[in-house]
PDB file of C-alpha atoms in Angstrom:
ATOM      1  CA  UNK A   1       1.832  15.610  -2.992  1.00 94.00           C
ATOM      2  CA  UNK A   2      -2.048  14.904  -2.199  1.00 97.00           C
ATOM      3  CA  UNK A   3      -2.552  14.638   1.489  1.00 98.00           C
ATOM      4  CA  UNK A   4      -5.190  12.231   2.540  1.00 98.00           C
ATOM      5  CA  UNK A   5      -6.733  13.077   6.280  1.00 98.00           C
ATOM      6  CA  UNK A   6      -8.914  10.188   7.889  1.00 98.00           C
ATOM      7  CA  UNK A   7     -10.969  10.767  10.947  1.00 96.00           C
ATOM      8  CA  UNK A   8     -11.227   8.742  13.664  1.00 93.00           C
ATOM      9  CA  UNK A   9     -13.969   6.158  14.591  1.00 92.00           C
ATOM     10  CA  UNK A  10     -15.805   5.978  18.379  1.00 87.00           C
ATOM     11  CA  UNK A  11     -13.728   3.393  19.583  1.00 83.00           C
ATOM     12  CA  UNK A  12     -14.889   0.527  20.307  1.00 91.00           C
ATOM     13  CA  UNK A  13     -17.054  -0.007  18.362  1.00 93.00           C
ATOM     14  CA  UNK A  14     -20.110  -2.816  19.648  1.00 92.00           C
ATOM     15  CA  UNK A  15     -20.188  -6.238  17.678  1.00 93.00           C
ATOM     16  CA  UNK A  16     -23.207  -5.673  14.899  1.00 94.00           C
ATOM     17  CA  UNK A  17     -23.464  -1.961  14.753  1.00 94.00           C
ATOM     18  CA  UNK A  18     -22.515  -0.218  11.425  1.00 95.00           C
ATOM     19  CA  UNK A  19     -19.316   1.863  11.334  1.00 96.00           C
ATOM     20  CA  UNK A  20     -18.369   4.676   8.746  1.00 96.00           C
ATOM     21  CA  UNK A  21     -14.494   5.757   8.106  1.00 97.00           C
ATOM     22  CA  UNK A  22     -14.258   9.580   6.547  1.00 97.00           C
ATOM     23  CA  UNK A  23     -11.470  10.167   4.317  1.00 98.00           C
ATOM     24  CA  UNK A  24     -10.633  13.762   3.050  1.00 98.00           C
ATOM     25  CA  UNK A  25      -8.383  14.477  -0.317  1.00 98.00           C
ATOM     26  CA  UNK A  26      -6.428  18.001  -0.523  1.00 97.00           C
ATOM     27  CA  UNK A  27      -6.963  17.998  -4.224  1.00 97.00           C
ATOM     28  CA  UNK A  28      -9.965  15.803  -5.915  1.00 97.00           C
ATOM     29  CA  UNK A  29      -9.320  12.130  -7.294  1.00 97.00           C
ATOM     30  CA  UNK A  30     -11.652  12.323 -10.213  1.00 96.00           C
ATOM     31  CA  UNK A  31      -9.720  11.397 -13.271  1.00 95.00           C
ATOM     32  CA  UNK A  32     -11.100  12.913 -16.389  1.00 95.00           C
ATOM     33  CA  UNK A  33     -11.919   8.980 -17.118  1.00 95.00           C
ATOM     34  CA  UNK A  34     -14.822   9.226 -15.034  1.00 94.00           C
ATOM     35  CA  UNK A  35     -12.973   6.892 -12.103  1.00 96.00           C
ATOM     36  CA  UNK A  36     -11.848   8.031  -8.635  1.00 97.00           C
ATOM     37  CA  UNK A  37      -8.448   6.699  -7.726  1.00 97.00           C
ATOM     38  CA  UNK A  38      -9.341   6.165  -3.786  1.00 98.00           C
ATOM     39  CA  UNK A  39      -8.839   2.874  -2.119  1.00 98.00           C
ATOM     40  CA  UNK A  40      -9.040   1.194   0.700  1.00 98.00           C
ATOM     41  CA  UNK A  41      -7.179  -1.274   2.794  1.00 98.00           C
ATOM     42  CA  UNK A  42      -7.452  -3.026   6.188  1.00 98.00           C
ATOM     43  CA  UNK A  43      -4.097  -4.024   8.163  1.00 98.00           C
ATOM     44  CA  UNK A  44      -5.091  -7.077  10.459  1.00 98.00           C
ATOM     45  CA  UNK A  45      -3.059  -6.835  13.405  1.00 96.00           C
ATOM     46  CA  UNK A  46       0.558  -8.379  12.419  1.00 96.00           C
ATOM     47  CA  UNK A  47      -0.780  -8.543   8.794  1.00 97.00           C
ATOM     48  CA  UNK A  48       0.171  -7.261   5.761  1.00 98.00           C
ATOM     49  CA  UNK A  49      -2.347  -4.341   4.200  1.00 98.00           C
ATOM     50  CA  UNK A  50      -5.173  -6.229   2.090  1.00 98.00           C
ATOM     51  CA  UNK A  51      -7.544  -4.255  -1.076  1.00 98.00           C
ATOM     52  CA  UNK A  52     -11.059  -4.152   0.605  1.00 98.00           C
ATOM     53  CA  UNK A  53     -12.398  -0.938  -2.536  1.00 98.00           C
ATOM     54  CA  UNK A  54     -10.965   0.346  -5.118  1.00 98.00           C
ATOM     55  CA  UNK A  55     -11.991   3.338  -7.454  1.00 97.00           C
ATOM     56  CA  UNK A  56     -14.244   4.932  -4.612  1.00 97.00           C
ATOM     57  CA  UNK A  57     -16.482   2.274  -4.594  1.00 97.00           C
ATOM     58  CA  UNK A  58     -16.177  -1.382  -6.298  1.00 97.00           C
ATOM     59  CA  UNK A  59     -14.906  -4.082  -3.835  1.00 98.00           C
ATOM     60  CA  UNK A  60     -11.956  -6.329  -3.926  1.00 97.00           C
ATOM     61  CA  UNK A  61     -12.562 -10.113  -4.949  1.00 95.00           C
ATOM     62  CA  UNK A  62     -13.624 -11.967  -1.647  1.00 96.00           C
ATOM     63  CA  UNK A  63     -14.578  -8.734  -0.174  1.00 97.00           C
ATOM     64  CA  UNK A  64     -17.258  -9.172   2.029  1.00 96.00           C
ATOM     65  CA  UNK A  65     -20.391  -6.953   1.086  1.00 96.00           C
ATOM     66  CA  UNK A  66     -20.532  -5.614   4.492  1.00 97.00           C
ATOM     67  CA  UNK A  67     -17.967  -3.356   3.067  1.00 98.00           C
ATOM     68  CA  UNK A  68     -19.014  -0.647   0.856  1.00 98.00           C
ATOM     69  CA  UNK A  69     -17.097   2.332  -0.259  1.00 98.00           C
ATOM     70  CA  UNK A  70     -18.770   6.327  -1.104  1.00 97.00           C
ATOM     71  CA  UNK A  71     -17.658   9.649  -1.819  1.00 97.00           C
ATOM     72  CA  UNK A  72     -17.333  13.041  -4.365  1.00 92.00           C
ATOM     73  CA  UNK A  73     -14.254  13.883  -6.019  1.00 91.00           C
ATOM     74  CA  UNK A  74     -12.484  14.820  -2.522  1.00 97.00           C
ATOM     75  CA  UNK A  75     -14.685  13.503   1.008  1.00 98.00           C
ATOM     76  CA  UNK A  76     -15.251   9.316   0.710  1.00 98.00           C
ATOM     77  CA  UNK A  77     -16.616   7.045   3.443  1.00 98.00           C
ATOM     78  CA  UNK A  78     -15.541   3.137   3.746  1.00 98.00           C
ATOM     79  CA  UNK A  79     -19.026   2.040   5.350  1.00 97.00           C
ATOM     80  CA  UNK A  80     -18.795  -1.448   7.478  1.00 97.00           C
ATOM     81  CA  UNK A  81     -22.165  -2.752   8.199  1.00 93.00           C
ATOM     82  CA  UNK A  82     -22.478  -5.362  11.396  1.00 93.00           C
ATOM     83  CA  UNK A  83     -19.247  -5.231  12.385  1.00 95.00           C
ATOM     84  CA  UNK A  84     -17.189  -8.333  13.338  1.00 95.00           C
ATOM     85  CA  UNK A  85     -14.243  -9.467  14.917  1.00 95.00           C
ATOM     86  CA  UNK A  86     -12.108  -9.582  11.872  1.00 95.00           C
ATOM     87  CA  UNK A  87     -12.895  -6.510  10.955  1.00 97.00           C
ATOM     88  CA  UNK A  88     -10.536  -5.509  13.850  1.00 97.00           C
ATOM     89  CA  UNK A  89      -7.701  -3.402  12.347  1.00 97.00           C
ATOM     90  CA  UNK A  90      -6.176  -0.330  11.132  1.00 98.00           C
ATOM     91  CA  UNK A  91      -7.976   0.723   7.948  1.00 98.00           C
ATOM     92  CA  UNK A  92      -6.107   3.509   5.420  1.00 98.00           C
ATOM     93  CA  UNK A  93      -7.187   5.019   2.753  1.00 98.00           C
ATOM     94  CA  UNK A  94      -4.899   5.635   0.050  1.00 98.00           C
ATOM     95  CA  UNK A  95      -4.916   7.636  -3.840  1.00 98.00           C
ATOM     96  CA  UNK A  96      -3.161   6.951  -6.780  1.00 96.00           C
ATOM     97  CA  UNK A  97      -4.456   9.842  -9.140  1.00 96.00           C
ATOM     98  CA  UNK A  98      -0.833  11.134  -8.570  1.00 96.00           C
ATOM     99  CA  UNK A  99       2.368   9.574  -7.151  1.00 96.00           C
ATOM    100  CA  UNK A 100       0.731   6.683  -4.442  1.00 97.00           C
ATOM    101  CA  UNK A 101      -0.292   8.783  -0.588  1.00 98.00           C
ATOM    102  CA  UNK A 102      -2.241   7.099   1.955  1.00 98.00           C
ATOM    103  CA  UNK A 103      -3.782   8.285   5.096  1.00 98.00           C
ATOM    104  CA  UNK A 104      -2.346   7.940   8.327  1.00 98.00           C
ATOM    105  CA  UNK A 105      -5.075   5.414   9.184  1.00 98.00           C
ATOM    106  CA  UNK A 106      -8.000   4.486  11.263  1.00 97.00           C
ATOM    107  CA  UNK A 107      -7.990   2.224  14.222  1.00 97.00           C
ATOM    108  CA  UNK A 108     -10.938   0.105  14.244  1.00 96.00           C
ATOM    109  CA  UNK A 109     -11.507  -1.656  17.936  1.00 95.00           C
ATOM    110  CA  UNK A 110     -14.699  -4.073  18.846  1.00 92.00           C
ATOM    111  CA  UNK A 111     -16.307  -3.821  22.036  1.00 87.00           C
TER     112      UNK A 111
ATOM    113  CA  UNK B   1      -2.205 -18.767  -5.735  1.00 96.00           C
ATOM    114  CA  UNK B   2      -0.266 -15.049  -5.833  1.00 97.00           C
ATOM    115  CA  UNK B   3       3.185 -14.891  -3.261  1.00 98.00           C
ATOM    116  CA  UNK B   4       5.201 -12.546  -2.862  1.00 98.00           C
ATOM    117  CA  UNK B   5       8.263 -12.925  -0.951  1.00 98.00           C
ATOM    118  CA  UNK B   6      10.734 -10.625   0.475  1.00 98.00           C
ATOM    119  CA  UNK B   7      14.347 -11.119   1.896  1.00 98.00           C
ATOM    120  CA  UNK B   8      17.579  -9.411   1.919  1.00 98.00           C
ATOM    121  CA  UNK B   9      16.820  -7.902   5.058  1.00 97.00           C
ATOM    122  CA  UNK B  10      18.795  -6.915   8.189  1.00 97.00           C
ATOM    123  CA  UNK B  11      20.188  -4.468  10.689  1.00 98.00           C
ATOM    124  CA  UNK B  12      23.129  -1.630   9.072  1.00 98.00           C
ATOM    125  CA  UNK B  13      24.814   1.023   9.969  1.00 98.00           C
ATOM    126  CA  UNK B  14      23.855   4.640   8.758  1.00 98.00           C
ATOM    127  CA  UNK B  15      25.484   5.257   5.682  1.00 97.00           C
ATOM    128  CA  UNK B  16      26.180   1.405   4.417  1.00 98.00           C
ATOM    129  CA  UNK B  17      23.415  -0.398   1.612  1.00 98.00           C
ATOM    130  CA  UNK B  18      21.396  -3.200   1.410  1.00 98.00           C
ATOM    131  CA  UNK B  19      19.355  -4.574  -1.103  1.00 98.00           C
ATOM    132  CA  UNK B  20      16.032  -6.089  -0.664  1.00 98.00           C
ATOM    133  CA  UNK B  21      14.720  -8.980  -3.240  1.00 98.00           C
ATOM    134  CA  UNK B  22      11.059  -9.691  -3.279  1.00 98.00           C
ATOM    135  CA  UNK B  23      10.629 -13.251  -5.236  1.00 98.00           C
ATOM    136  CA  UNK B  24       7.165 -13.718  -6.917  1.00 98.00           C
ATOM    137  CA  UNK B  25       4.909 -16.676  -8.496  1.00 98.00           C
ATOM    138  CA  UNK B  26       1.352 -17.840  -8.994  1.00 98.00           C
ATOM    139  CA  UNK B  27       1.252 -14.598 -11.773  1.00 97.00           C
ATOM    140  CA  UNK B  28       3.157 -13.912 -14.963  1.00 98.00           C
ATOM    141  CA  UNK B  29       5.306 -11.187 -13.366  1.00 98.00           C
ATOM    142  CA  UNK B  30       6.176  -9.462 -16.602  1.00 97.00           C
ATOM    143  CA  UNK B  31       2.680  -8.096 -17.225  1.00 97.00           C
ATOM    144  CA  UNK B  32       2.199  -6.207 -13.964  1.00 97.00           C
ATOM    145  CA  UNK B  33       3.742  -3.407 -12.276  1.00 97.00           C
ATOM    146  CA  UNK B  34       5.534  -3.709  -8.924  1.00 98.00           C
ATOM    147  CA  UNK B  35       5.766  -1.335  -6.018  1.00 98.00           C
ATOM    148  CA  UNK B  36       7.764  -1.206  -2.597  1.00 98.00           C
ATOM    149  CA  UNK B  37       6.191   0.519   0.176  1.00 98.00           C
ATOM    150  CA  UNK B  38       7.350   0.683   3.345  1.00 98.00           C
ATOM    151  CA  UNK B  39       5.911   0.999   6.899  1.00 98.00           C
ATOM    152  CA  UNK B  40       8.191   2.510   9.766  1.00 98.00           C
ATOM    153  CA  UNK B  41       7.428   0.601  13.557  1.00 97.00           C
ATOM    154  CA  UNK B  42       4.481   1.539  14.632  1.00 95.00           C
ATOM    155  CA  UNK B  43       3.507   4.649  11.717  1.00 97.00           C
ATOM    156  CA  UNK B  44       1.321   4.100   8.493  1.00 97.00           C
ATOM    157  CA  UNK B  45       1.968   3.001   5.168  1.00 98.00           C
ATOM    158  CA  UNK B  46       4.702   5.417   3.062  1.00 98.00           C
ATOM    159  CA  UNK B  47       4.990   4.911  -0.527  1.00 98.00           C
ATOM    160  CA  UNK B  48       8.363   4.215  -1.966  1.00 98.00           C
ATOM    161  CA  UNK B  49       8.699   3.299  -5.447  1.00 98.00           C
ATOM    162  CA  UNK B  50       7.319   1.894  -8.786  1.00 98.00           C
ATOM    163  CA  UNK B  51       8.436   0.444 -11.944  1.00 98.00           C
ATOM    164  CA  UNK B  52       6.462  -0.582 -14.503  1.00 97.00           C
ATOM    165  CA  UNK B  53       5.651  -4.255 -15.930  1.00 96.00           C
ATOM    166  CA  UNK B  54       9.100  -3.899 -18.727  1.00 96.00           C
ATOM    167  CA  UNK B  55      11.023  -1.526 -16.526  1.00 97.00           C
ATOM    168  CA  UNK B  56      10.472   1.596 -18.987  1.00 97.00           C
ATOM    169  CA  UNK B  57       9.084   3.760 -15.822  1.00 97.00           C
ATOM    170  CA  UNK B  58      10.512   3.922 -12.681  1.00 98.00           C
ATOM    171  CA  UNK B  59       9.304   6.330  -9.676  1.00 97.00           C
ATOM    172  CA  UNK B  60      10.430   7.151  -6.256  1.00 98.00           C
ATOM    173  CA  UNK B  61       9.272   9.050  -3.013  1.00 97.00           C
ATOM    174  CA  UNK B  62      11.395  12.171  -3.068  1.00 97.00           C
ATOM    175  CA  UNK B  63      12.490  11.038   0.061  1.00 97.00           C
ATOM    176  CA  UNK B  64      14.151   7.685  -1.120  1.00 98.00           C
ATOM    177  CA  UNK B  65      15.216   9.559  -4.631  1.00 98.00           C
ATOM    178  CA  UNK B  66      18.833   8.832  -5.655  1.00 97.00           C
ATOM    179  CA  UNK B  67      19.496   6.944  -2.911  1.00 98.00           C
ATOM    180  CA  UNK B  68      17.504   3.708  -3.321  1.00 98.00           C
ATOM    181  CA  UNK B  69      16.922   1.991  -6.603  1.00 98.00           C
ATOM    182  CA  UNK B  70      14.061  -0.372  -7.843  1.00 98.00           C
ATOM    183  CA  UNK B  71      14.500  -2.511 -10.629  1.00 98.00           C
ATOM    184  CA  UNK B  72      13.457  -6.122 -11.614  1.00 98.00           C
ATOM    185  CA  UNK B  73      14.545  -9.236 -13.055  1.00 98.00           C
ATOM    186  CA  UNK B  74      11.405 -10.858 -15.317  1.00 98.00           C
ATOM    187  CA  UNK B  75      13.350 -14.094 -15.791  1.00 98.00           C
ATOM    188  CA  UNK B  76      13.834 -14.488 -12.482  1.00 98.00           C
ATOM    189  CA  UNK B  77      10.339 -12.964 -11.491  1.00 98.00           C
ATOM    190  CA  UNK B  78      12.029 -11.146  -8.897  1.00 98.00           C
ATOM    191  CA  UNK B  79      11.519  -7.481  -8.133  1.00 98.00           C
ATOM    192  CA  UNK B  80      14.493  -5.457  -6.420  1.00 98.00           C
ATOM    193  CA  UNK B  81      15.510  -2.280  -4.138  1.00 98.00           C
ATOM    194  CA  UNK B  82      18.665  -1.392  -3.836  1.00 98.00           C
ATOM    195  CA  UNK B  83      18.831   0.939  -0.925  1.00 98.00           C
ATOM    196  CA  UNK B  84      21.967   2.998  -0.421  1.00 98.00           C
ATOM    197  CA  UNK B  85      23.154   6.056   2.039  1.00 98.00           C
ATOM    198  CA  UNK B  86      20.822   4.087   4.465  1.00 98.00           C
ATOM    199  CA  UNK B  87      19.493   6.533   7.549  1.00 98.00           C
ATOM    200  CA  UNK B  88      17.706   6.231  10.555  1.00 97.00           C
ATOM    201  CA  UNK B  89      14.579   7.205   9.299  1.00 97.00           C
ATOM    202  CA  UNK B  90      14.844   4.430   6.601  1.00 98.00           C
ATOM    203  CA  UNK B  91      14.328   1.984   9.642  1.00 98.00           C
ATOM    204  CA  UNK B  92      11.082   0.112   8.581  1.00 98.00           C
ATOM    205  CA  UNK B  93       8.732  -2.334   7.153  1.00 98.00           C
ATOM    206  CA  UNK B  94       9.492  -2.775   4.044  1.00 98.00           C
ATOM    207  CA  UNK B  95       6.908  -4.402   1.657  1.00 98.00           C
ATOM    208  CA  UNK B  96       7.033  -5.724  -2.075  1.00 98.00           C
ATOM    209  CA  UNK B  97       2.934  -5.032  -3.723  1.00 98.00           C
ATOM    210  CA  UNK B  98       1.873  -5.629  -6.939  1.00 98.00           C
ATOM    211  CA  UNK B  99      -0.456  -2.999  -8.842  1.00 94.00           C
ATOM    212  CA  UNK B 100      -3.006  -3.444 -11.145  1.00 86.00           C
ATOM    213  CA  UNK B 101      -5.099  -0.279 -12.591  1.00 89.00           C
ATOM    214  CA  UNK B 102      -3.859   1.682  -9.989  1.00 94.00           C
ATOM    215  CA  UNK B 103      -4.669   0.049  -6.732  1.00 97.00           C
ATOM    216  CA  UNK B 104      -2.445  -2.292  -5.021  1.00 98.00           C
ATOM    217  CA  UNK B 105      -3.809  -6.004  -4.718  1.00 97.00           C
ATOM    218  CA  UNK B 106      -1.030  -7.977  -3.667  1.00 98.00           C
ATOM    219  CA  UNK B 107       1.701  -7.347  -0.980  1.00 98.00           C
ATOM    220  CA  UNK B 108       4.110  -9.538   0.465  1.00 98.00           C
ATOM    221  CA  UNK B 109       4.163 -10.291   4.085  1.00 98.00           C
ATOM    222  CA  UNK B 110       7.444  -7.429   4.380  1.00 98.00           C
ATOM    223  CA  UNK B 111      11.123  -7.618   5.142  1.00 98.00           C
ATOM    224  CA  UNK B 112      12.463  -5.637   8.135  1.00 98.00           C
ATOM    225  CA  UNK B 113      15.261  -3.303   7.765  1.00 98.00           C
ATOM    226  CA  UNK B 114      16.784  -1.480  10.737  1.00 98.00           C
ATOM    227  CA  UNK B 115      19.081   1.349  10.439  1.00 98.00           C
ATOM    228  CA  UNK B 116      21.065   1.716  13.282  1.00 97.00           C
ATOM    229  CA  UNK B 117      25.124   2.105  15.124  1.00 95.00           C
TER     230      UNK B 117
END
């Protein structure tokens, strides 16, 4: 299985500032189709997961764009510019070049 | 508007079965592929099974293989798990998501199951 490892952010994290989530692949997501099968999702506390990026970097439909998504074949970064109180959460990270993994997530807090 | 809708939830003993229904609309059902994935109190989100938009591939966590089974009803635009051999580690969230091109865009708001004497 491909293990996804997420850091951790500087919690909490002051209303406005930026804040970037890492997210590290054991084996890389490039599929020889040119796209990278890492996404993103942010879990709203009692919420169900919602799509923020898919494929590394294009953003879910009513995504806001203070939410951009990076990376190489293995190391990606969900990027949250200004953040704001709904963007308070757990965030994961998750690939589907193989059989569906996600990280074990990334608690975002707001100060 | 996309919904997705689980039920057949509950508390069981170890060892007994359930099966979980997850009802859908506001999509043609038969043209995407479904998913259940699963999220144990308190932990992250655990993968546990896929079949595709006609049922010709089916896929499973190895650590829900030949115990649980997914399958789906297109008439009835419901998606299924059949969970069997239930164990305490099976004790979770357990959400219905469709998947389009390999990312998952809907999910249902989850069905609890609890495992337990």
């Amino acid at each position: 299985d491909i293990v996804m490892t997420q850091g951790a952010l500087p919690n909490p994290v002051p209303s406005g500032e930026s804040a970037s989530i890492t997210c590290q692949s054991s084996k890389s997501l490039l599929h020889s189709n040119g796209k990278t099968y890492l996404n993103w999702y942010l879990q709203r506390p009692g919420q169900s997961p919602q799509l923020l990026i898919y494929w590394m970097s294009t953003r879910a439909s009513g995504v806001s764009d203070r939410f951009s998504g990076s990376g190489s074949g293995t190391d990606f970064t969900l990027k949250i510019s200004s953040v704001e109180a709904e963007d308070v959460g757990v965030y994961y990270c998750q690939q589907f070049l193989e059989y569906p993994t996600f990280g074990a997530g990334t608690k975002l807090e707001l100060k | 508007e996309v919904q997705l809708v689980e039920s057949g939830g509950g508390l069981v003993q170890p060892g007994r079965s359930l099966k979980l229904s997850c009802l859908a609309s506001g999509f043609t059902f038969s043209n995407y592929g479904m998913n259940w994935i699963r999220q144990a109190p308190g932990k992250g989100l655990e993968w546990v099974a896929s079949i595709s938009s006609s049922s010709s591939y089916i896929y499973y966590a190895d650590t829900v293989k030949g115990r649980f089974t997914i399958s789906r009803d297109n008439a009835k635009n419901t998606l299924y798990l059949q969970m069997t051999s239930l164990r305490s580690e099976d004790t979770a969230l357990y959400y219905c998501a469709r998947h389009e091109l390999r990312y998952f865009d809907y999910w249902g708001q989850g069905v609890m199951v609890t495992v337990s004497s």
